[in-house]
PDB file of C-alpha atoms and ligand atoms in Angstrom:
ATOM      1  CA  UNK A   9      82.624  92.366  96.224  1.00 46.00           C
ATOM      2  CA  UNK A  10      80.144  90.577  94.347  1.00 49.00           C
ATOM      3  CA  UNK A  11      82.160  88.652  97.003  1.00 53.00           C
ATOM      4  CA  UNK A  12      81.888  89.418  99.707  1.00 54.00           C
ATOM      5  CA  UNK A  13      77.873  90.624  98.890  1.00 55.00           C
ATOM      6  CA  UNK A  14      77.339  86.936  98.941  1.00 58.00           C
ATOM      7  CA  UNK A  15      79.488  85.718 102.057  1.00 67.00           C
ATOM      8  CA  UNK A  16      77.784  88.718 104.115  1.00 68.00           C
ATOM      9  CA  UNK A  17      74.945  86.721 104.737  1.00 69.00           C
ATOM     10  CA  UNK A  18      76.772  83.960 107.287  1.00 74.00           C
ATOM     11  CA  UNK A  19      77.067  87.355 109.858  1.00 77.00           C
ATOM     12  CA  UNK A  20      72.922  88.008 109.529  1.00 80.00           C
ATOM     13  CA  UNK A  21      71.175  87.205 111.093  1.00 81.00           C
ATOM     14  CA  UNK A  22      68.379  85.112 109.285  1.00 81.00           C
ATOM     15  CA  UNK A  23      65.011  85.503 110.030  1.00 83.00           C
ATOM     16  CA  UNK A  24      63.041  82.318 109.339  1.00 82.00           C
ATOM     17  CA  UNK A  25      61.000  84.073 106.675  1.00 83.00           C
ATOM     18  CA  UNK A  26      64.072  84.612 105.213  1.00 81.00           C
ATOM     19  CA  UNK A  27      65.313  80.763 105.114  1.00 79.00           C
ATOM     20  CA  UNK A  28      62.406  80.427 102.625  1.00 82.00           C
ATOM     21  CA  UNK A  29      63.668  79.609  98.714  1.00 79.00           C
ATOM     22  CA  UNK A  30      62.250  80.148  95.852  1.00 79.00           C
ATOM     23  CA  UNK A  31      62.486  77.633  93.479  1.00 76.00           C
ATOM     24  CA  UNK A  32      64.118  77.985  90.137  1.00 68.00           C
ATOM     25  CA  UNK A  33      61.652  76.161  87.289  1.00 70.00           C
ATOM     26  CA  UNK A  34      64.894  73.832  85.968  1.00 71.00           C
ATOM     27  CA  UNK A  35      62.881  75.075  82.424  1.00 70.00           C
ATOM     28  CA  UNK A  36      64.112  78.574  83.277  1.00 71.00           C
ATOM     29  CA  UNK A  37      67.405  77.709  84.405  1.00 67.00           C
ATOM     30  CA  UNK A  38      67.952  75.158  81.456  1.00 66.00           C
ATOM     31  CA  UNK A  39      66.369  78.849  79.349  1.00 69.00           C
ATOM     32  CA  UNK A  40      69.536  80.672  80.507  1.00 76.00           C
ATOM     33  CA  UNK A  41      72.412  77.688  79.929  1.00 78.00           C
ATOM     34  CA  UNK A  42      70.978  77.715  76.686  1.00 81.00           C
ATOM     35  CA  UNK A  43      70.594  81.384  76.343  1.00 82.00           C
ATOM     36  CA  UNK A  44      74.864  81.534  78.091  1.00 86.00           C
ATOM     37  CA  UNK A  45      76.060  79.272  74.676  1.00 89.00           C
ATOM     38  CA  UNK A  46      75.550  82.508  72.890  1.00 92.00           C
ATOM     39  CA  UNK A  47      77.136  84.865  74.305  1.00 92.00           C
ATOM     40  CA  UNK A  48      79.844  85.965  76.170  1.00 93.00           C
ATOM     41  CA  UNK A  49      81.223  88.325  79.385  1.00 94.00           C
ATOM     42  CA  UNK A  50      84.072  91.802  77.515  1.00 96.00           C
ATOM     43  CA  UNK A  51      86.401  93.715  79.215  1.00 96.00           C
ATOM     44  CA  UNK A  52      87.284  96.370  77.653  1.00 95.00           C
ATOM     45  CA  UNK A  53      90.695  97.358  79.127  1.00 93.00           C
ATOM     46  CA  UNK A  54      90.743 100.385  79.446  1.00 91.00           C
ATOM     47  CA  UNK A  55      91.954 104.232  81.762  1.00 85.00           C
ATOM     48  CA  UNK A  56      88.749 105.130  80.902  1.00 89.00           C
ATOM     49  CA  UNK A  57      85.720 105.008  80.534  1.00 93.00           C
ATOM     50  CA  UNK A  58      84.644 103.321  76.842  1.00 93.00           C
ATOM     51  CA  UNK A  59      81.000 104.095  74.393  1.00 92.00           C
ATOM     52  CA  UNK A  60      79.339 101.570  75.024  1.00 90.00           C
ATOM     53  CA  UNK A  61      77.798 101.920  71.162  1.00 92.00           C
ATOM     54  CA  UNK A  62      80.881 103.269  69.641  1.00 95.00           C
ATOM     55  CA  UNK A  63      81.914 100.290  71.076  1.00 95.00           C
ATOM     56  CA  UNK A  64      79.335  98.122  69.528  1.00 93.00           C
ATOM     57  CA  UNK A  65      79.200  99.408  66.187  1.00 93.00           C
ATOM     58  CA  UNK A  66      82.980  99.137  65.664  1.00 95.00           C
ATOM     59  CA  UNK A  67      83.120  95.603  66.800  1.00 96.00           C
ATOM     60  CA  UNK A  68      79.896  93.917  65.498  1.00 94.00           C
ATOM     61  CA  UNK A  69      82.455  95.395  61.776  1.00 94.00           C
ATOM     62  CA  UNK A  70      85.498  94.582  62.592  1.00 95.00           C
ATOM     63  CA  UNK A  71      83.818  90.627  64.445  1.00 95.00           C
ATOM     64  CA  UNK A  72      82.412  90.653  60.543  1.00 93.00           C
ATOM     65  CA  UNK A  73      79.127  89.217  62.702  1.00 90.00           C
ATOM     66  CA  UNK A  74      76.456  88.591  60.040  1.00 86.00           C
ATOM     67  CA  UNK A  75      73.241  88.942  62.978  1.00 84.00           C
ATOM     68  CA  UNK A  76      72.259  91.875  65.230  1.00 88.00           C
ATOM     69  CA  UNK A  77      74.466  91.591  68.833  1.00 92.00           C
ATOM     70  CA  UNK A  78      73.125  93.454  71.913  1.00 93.00           C
ATOM     71  CA  UNK A  79      75.940  95.039  74.427  1.00 94.00           C
ATOM     72  CA  UNK A  80      74.706  95.168  78.396  1.00 93.00           C
ATOM     73  CA  UNK A  81      76.216  96.587  80.285  1.00 92.00           C
ATOM     74  CA  UNK A  82      77.901  94.461  83.702  1.00 89.00           C
ATOM     75  CA  UNK A  83      79.802  96.597  85.486  1.00 90.00           C
ATOM     76  CA  UNK A  84      82.271  99.531  84.218  1.00 91.00           C
ATOM     77  CA  UNK A  85      83.782  98.762  80.670  1.00 94.00           C
ATOM     78  CA  UNK A  86      82.195  95.058  81.297  1.00 94.00           C
ATOM     79  CA  UNK A  87      80.043  94.219  78.994  1.00 94.00           C
ATOM     80  CA  UNK A  88      77.311  90.881  78.306  1.00 93.00           C
ATOM     81  CA  UNK A  89      77.628  90.374  74.309  1.00 95.00           C
ATOM     82  CA  UNK A  90      75.236  88.110  73.277  1.00 94.00           C
ATOM     83  CA  UNK A  91      74.613  87.574  69.928  1.00 95.00           C
ATOM     84  CA  UNK A  92      72.210  85.249  67.617  1.00 93.00           C
ATOM     85  CA  UNK A  93      73.654  82.168  66.758  1.00 91.00           C
ATOM     86  CA  UNK A  94      76.319  80.470  69.559  1.00 92.00           C
ATOM     87  CA  UNK A  95      78.860  79.507  64.958  1.00 93.00           C
ATOM     88  CA  UNK A  96      79.725  83.855  65.530  1.00 94.00           C
ATOM     89  CA  UNK A  97      80.323  84.039  69.657  1.00 95.00           C
ATOM     90  CA  UNK A  98      82.699  80.727  68.779  1.00 95.00           C
ATOM     91  CA  UNK A  99      85.065  82.693  66.209  1.00 95.00           C
ATOM     92  CA  UNK A 100      85.418  85.495  67.733  1.00 96.00           C
ATOM     93  CA  UNK A 101      87.080  84.151  70.709  1.00 96.00           C
ATOM     94  CA  UNK A 102      88.856  81.557  68.347  1.00 94.00           C
ATOM     95  CA  UNK A 103      90.560  84.844  66.125  1.00 94.00           C
ATOM     96  CA  UNK A 104      90.881  86.357  69.599  1.00 95.00           C
ATOM     97  CA  UNK A 105      92.894  89.122  71.056  1.00 95.00           C
ATOM     98  CA  UNK A 106      91.000  91.413  69.461  1.00 96.00           C
ATOM     99  CA  UNK A 107      91.254  95.743  70.789  1.00 95.00           C
ATOM    100  CA  UNK A 108      89.335  98.770  70.639  1.00 95.00           C
ATOM    101  CA  UNK A 109      91.530 101.893  70.439  1.00 93.00           C
ATOM    102  CA  UNK A 110      93.984  99.664  71.380  1.00 92.00           C
ATOM    103  CA  UNK A 111      92.712  98.906  74.339  1.00 94.00           C
ATOM    104  CA  UNK A 112      92.271  95.453  74.845  1.00 96.00           C
ATOM    105  CA  UNK A 113      89.330  93.245  75.094  1.00 97.00           C
ATOM    106  CA  UNK A 114      89.433  90.896  77.623  1.00 96.00           C
ATOM    107  CA  UNK A 115      86.845  87.450  76.741  1.00 96.00           C
ATOM    108  CA  UNK A 116      85.240  85.677  78.772  1.00 94.00           C
ATOM    109  CA  UNK A 117      82.940  83.152  77.576  1.00 93.00           C
ATOM    110  CA  UNK A 118      80.125  82.597  79.223  1.00 88.00           C
ATOM    111  CA  UNK A 119      78.815  78.752  78.497  1.00 86.00           C
ATOM    112  CA  UNK A 120      76.778  77.351  82.003  1.00 74.00           C
ATOM    113  CA  UNK A 121      77.611  80.045  83.236  1.00 71.00           C
ATOM    114  CA  UNK A 122      75.396  81.247  86.143  1.00 67.00           C
ATOM    115  CA  UNK A 123      75.738  84.374  87.284  1.00 76.00           C
ATOM    116  CA  UNK A 124      78.737  87.195  87.232  1.00 77.00           C
ATOM    117  CA  UNK A 125      80.924  86.266  89.730  1.00 79.00           C
ATOM    118  CA  UNK A 126      80.950  83.121  87.229  1.00 83.00           C
ATOM    119  CA  UNK A 127      83.465  85.400  85.719  1.00 88.00           C
ATOM    120  CA  UNK A 128      86.575  86.726  85.749  1.00 90.00           C
ATOM    121  CA  UNK A 129      87.789  88.982  83.565  1.00 93.00           C
ATOM    122  CA  UNK A 130      92.629  87.053  83.643  1.00 93.00           C
ATOM    123  CA  UNK A 131      93.753  85.845  80.245  1.00 95.00           C
ATOM    124  CA  UNK A 132      93.887  86.029  76.889  1.00 97.00           C
ATOM    125  CA  UNK A 133      95.677  84.206  73.859  1.00 97.00           C
ATOM    126  CA  UNK A 134      97.885  85.689  72.102  1.00 96.00           C
ATOM    127  CA  UNK A 135     100.398  84.427  69.256  1.00 95.00           C
ATOM    128  CA  UNK A 136     104.109  84.289  70.308  1.00 96.00           C
ATOM    129  CA  UNK A 137     107.871  84.910  67.388  1.00 96.00           C
ATOM    130  CA  UNK A 138     110.788  84.099  68.839  1.00 96.00           C
ATOM    131  CA  UNK A 139     112.693  85.209  67.115  1.00 95.00           C
ATOM    132  CA  UNK A 140     116.647  85.010  66.221  1.00 94.00           C
ATOM    133  CA  UNK A 141     115.862  80.389  67.161  1.00 95.00           C
ATOM    134  CA  UNK A 142     119.087  78.115  65.062  1.00 93.00           C
ATOM    135  CA  UNK A 143     117.116  76.477  61.780  1.00 91.00           C
ATOM    136  CA  UNK A 144     117.887  72.964  64.221  1.00 89.00           C
ATOM    137  CA  UNK A 145     115.399  74.932  67.813  1.00 90.00           C
ATOM    138  CA  UNK A 146     112.719  75.993  65.184  1.00 93.00           C
ATOM    139  CA  UNK A 147     110.470  72.868  65.534  1.00 95.00           C
ATOM    140  CA  UNK A 148     107.304  72.421  68.351  1.00 95.00           C
ATOM    141  CA  UNK A 149     109.217  70.833  71.371  1.00 95.00           C
ATOM    142  CA  UNK A 150     111.389  73.753  70.890  1.00 95.00           C
ATOM    143  CA  UNK A 151     108.327  75.654  71.174  1.00 96.00           C
ATOM    144  CA  UNK A 152     106.656  73.738  73.975  1.00 96.00           C
ATOM    145  CA  UNK A 153     109.205  74.309  75.896  1.00 95.00           C
ATOM    146  CA  UNK A 154     110.314  77.893  74.933  1.00 96.00           C
ATOM    147  CA  UNK A 155     105.720  79.097  75.511  1.00 96.00           C
ATOM    148  CA  UNK A 156     105.717  77.494  77.718  1.00 95.00           C
ATOM    149  CA  UNK A 157     108.107  80.034  79.800  1.00 92.00           C
ATOM    150  CA  UNK A 158     105.978  83.200  79.187  1.00 93.00           C
ATOM    151  CA  UNK A 159     102.920  81.215  79.611  1.00 95.00           C
ATOM    152  CA  UNK A 160     100.783  78.745  78.724  1.00 97.00           C
ATOM    153  CA  UNK A 161     100.952  76.730  74.887  1.00 97.00           C
ATOM    154  CA  UNK A 162      97.572  76.088  73.155  1.00 96.00           C
ATOM    155  CA  UNK A 163      99.267  75.097  69.457  1.00 95.00           C
ATOM    156  CA  UNK A 164     103.016  75.553  67.790  1.00 95.00           C
ATOM    157  CA  UNK A 165     102.740  76.751  64.200  1.00 94.00           C
ATOM    158  CA  UNK A 166     104.370  74.223  62.231  1.00 93.00           C
ATOM    159  CA  UNK A 167     104.374  72.001  59.720  1.00 91.00           C
ATOM    160  CA  UNK A 168     102.932  67.825  59.001  1.00 89.00           C
ATOM    161  CA  UNK A 169     106.570  67.076  59.626  1.00 90.00           C
ATOM    162  CA  UNK A 170     106.235  69.341  63.133  1.00 90.00           C
ATOM    163  CA  UNK A 171     109.075  72.077  61.571  1.00 89.00           C
ATOM    164  CA  UNK A 172     109.285  75.797  60.571  1.00 89.00           C
ATOM    165  CA  UNK A 173     112.150  77.035  59.100  1.00 85.00           C
ATOM    166  CA  UNK A 174     111.494  80.893  59.066  1.00 86.00           C
ATOM    167  CA  UNK A 175     112.503  83.915  60.181  1.00 89.00           C
ATOM    168  CA  UNK A 176     110.791  82.831  63.638  1.00 93.00           C
ATOM    169  CA  UNK A 177     109.187  80.596  65.437  1.00 95.00           C
ATOM    170  CA  UNK A 178     104.709  81.448  66.384  1.00 95.00           C
ATOM    171  CA  UNK A 179     103.403  79.285  69.113  1.00 96.00           C
ATOM    172  CA  UNK A 180      99.905  80.680  70.556  1.00 96.00           C
ATOM    173  CA  UNK A 181      99.675  80.976  74.433  1.00 97.00           C
ATOM    174  CA  UNK A 182      97.253  81.678  77.850  1.00 97.00           C
ATOM    175  CA  UNK A 183      98.324  84.892  79.227  1.00 97.00           C
ATOM    176  CA  UNK A 184      97.361  85.665  82.443  1.00 96.00           C
ATOM    177  CA  UNK A 185      97.607  89.282  81.815  1.00 95.00           C
ATOM    178  CA  UNK A 186      97.570  90.105  84.846  1.00 92.00           C
ATOM    179  CA  UNK A 187     101.832  89.849  84.927  1.00 92.00           C
ATOM    180  CA  UNK A 188     104.985  91.070  83.043  1.00 92.00           C
ATOM    181  CA  UNK A 189     105.408  90.591  79.492  1.00 94.00           C
ATOM    182  CA  UNK A 190     107.855  88.267  79.067  1.00 94.00           C
ATOM    183  CA  UNK A 191     110.202  90.138  76.901  1.00 93.00           C
ATOM    184  CA  UNK A 192     112.843  86.763  75.653  1.00 94.00           C
ATOM    185  CA  UNK A 193     114.548  84.142  77.075  1.00 95.00           C
ATOM    186  CA  UNK A 194     118.034  82.439  76.472  1.00 95.00           C
ATOM    187  CA  UNK A 195     118.624  79.228  75.280  1.00 94.00           C
ATOM    188  CA  UNK A 196     121.532  77.143  74.531  1.00 93.00           C
ATOM    189  CA  UNK A 197     122.276  74.843  71.822  1.00 88.00           C
ATOM    190  CA  UNK A 198     125.476  73.191  71.663  1.00 88.00           C
ATOM    191  CA  UNK A 199     127.602  75.036  74.233  1.00 92.00           C
ATOM    192  CA  UNK A 200     126.503  78.742  72.243  1.00 93.00           C
ATOM    193  CA  UNK A 201     124.498  80.672  73.936  1.00 95.00           C
ATOM    194  CA  UNK A 202     121.553  82.409  72.243  1.00 95.00           C
ATOM    195  CA  UNK A 203     118.907  84.902  72.853  1.00 96.00           C
ATOM    196  CA  UNK A 204     115.258  84.795  71.514  1.00 96.00           C
ATOM    197  CA  UNK A 205     113.133  87.797  71.604  1.00 95.00           C
ATOM    198  CA  UNK A 206     109.851  87.725  71.890  1.00 96.00           C
ATOM    199  CA  UNK A 207     107.452  89.740  70.276  1.00 96.00           C
ATOM    200  CA  UNK A 208     103.369  90.000  70.434  1.00 96.00           C
ATOM    201  CA  UNK A 209     101.381  89.377  67.259  1.00 95.00           C
ATOM    202  CA  UNK A 210      98.159  92.355  67.540  1.00 94.00           C
ATOM    203  CA  UNK A 211      99.715  93.595  70.858  1.00 94.00           C
ATOM    204  CA  UNK A 212      96.726  96.309  72.639  1.00 93.00           C
ATOM    205  CA  UNK A 213      97.998  99.043  75.130  1.00 91.00           C
ATOM    206  CA  UNK A 214     100.791  98.146  77.890  1.00 90.00           C
ATOM    207  CA  UNK A 215     102.351  99.881  80.648  1.00 87.00           C
ATOM    208  CA  UNK A 216     105.844  99.536  80.220  1.00 84.00           C
ATOM    209  CA  UNK A 217     106.369 100.095  83.848  1.00 84.00           C
ATOM    210  CA  UNK A 218     105.964  96.200  84.765  1.00 86.00           C
ATOM    211  CA  UNK A 219     104.601  95.218  81.207  1.00 89.00           C
ATOM    212  CA  UNK A 220     101.449  94.357  82.094  1.00 90.00           C
ATOM    213  CA  UNK A 221      98.761  94.348  80.138  1.00 90.00           C
ATOM    214  CA  UNK A 222      96.275  94.883  82.853  1.00 86.00           C
ATOM    215  CA  UNK A 223      97.045  98.303  84.309  1.00 74.00           C
ATOM    216  CA  UNK A 224      97.167  99.742  81.015  1.00 64.00           C
ATOM    217  CA  UNK A 225      97.061 103.787  80.794  1.00 61.00           C
ATOM    218  CA  UNK A 226      96.476 103.522  84.703  1.00 63.00           C
ATOM    219  CA  UNK A 227      98.554 103.828  87.651  1.00 71.00           C
ATOM    220  CA  UNK A 228     101.491 101.517  87.957  1.00 79.00           C
ATOM    221  CA  UNK A 229     101.107  99.388  91.361  1.00 75.00           C
ATOM    222  CA  UNK A 230     104.510  97.971  90.673  1.00 74.00           C
ATOM    223  CA  UNK A 231     106.949 101.398  91.706  1.00 66.00           C
ATOM    224  CA  UNK A 232     108.625 100.570  88.526  1.00 62.00           C
ATOM    225  CA  UNK A 233     108.400 104.536  87.593  1.00 61.00           C
ATOM    226  CA  UNK A 234     111.282 105.463  89.358  1.00 60.00           C
ATOM    227  CA  UNK A 235     113.586 108.902  86.652  1.00 63.00           C
ATOM    228  CA  UNK A 236     116.230 107.802  85.596  1.00 64.00           C
ATOM    229  CA  UNK A 237     115.839 104.608  84.300  1.00 66.00           C
ATOM    230  CA  UNK A 238     114.577 103.232  81.381  1.00 71.00           C
ATOM    231  CA  UNK A 239     111.235 101.433  80.777  1.00 73.00           C
ATOM    232  CA  UNK A 240     112.004  97.760  80.252  1.00 77.00           C
ATOM    233  CA  UNK A 241     109.064  97.670  77.679  1.00 84.00           C
ATOM    234  CA  UNK A 242     107.923  99.136  75.046  1.00 84.00           C
ATOM    235  CA  UNK A 243     107.005  98.978  71.437  1.00 85.00           C
ATOM    236  CA  UNK A 244     109.665  95.443  70.670  1.00 87.00           C
ATOM    237  CA  UNK A 245     107.929  94.138  71.697  1.00 92.00           C
ATOM    238  CA  UNK A 246     104.996  94.569  69.370  1.00 91.00           C
ATOM    239  CA  UNK A 247     105.193  92.206  65.671  1.00 91.00           C
ATOM    240  CA  UNK A 248     105.107  93.536  62.589  1.00 81.00           C
ATOM    241  CA  UNK A 249     101.636  91.778  61.462  1.00 64.00           C
ATOM    242  CA  UNK A 250     102.754  90.117  57.928  1.00 58.00           C
ATOM    243  CA  UNK A 251     103.435  86.880  59.254  1.00 59.00           C
ATOM    244  CA  UNK A 252     103.424  83.881  56.882  1.00 60.00           C
ATOM    245  CA  UNK A 253     101.455  80.909  59.585  1.00 63.00           C
ATOM    246  CA  UNK A 254     101.814  77.364  58.418  1.00 61.00           C
ATOM    247  CA  UNK A 255      98.597  77.124  60.614  1.00 53.00           C
ATOM    248  CA  UNK A 256      96.387  76.748  56.939  1.00 46.00           C
ATOM    249  CA  UNK A 257      99.402  74.003  55.885  1.00 45.00           C
ATOM    250  CA  UNK A 258      98.944  72.438  59.313  1.00 42.00           C
ATOM    251  CA  UNK A 259      95.287  71.564  59.509  1.00 43.00           C
ATOM    252  CA  UNK A 260      95.044  70.054  56.175  1.00 38.00           C
ATOM    253  CA  UNK A 261      97.810  67.327  57.610  1.00 36.00           C
ATOM    254  CA  UNK A 262      96.844  67.241  60.913  1.00 38.00           C
ATOM    255  CA  UNK A 263     100.003  69.243  61.674  1.00 40.00           C
ATOM    256  CA  UNK A 264      99.364  71.092  64.338  1.00 41.00           C
ATOM    257  CA  UNK A 265      98.650  69.323  67.987  1.00 40.00           C
ATOM    258  CA  UNK A 266      96.745  71.553  70.499  1.00 38.00           C
ATOM    259  CA  UNK A 267      98.741  71.304  73.361  1.00 39.00           C
ATOM    260  CA  UNK A 268      95.216  72.860  75.539  1.00 38.00           C
ATOM    261  CA  UNK A 269      97.122  73.731  79.041  1.00 33.00           C
ATOM    262  CA  UNK A 270      99.442  71.152  79.464  1.00 34.00           C
ATOM    263  CA  UNK A 271     102.252  73.536  79.477  1.00 36.00           C
ATOM    264  CA  UNK A 272     103.030  74.930  82.905  1.00 36.00           C
ATOM    265  CA  UNK A 273     102.587  78.904  84.155  1.00 34.00           C
TER     266      UNK A 273
HETATM  267 ZN1  LIG B 318     102.242  98.850  85.295  1.00 85.76          ZN
END
């Protein structure tokens, strides 16, 4: 919509007067860039309009923010969130994903963002647990390979030797929220085939018909709502919130490797 409006001028006969630019002083632009460092854009992915006051009160508590947080409306269920301190904003970003009333709050970092048209709500990071792996596959390389099948790999939760022996391997992935969640992958190890189920930590409401988060609760555009067809997505995709983590241990020893979106989607 914003793009349509911005491009509309191309078809208009602009008058000489309208061609005159309104000059914005550099200092003003710098002030807005400075302000953007304290701001996030947030989109509550819900099929009903959420109450801004309830959202602000709840999320200020959940985020454990010390100073004030302001929520300004950008559109239906879309808000500009301003923190007093950029460090608090960055902490909230690093501890994603968040949800309100079980609906995902998709966040966008507004740093250096100059206009609402530069804001997109397409992806969100999630910790994903890879279950039933043979011990030989509980390592960083396997996390990178399997994680890349579902999203962009950011971190693999392993110890300083690159291993993570336990009941599952954790991988932090950036997921495209408009696409179906990956429910698992087969691996072939030494000629033996294993099904590796993926479970998502802090998973919000999803569409049980197509497995996407983006239209949770809204009518599904996939056409998968046929009668007699069992839902392909369900609560089995949710991970138990109780999990062990190598993250703290690894941080001290530099064991977590940051891949910074090296893997293909
Ligand atoms: Zn759907």
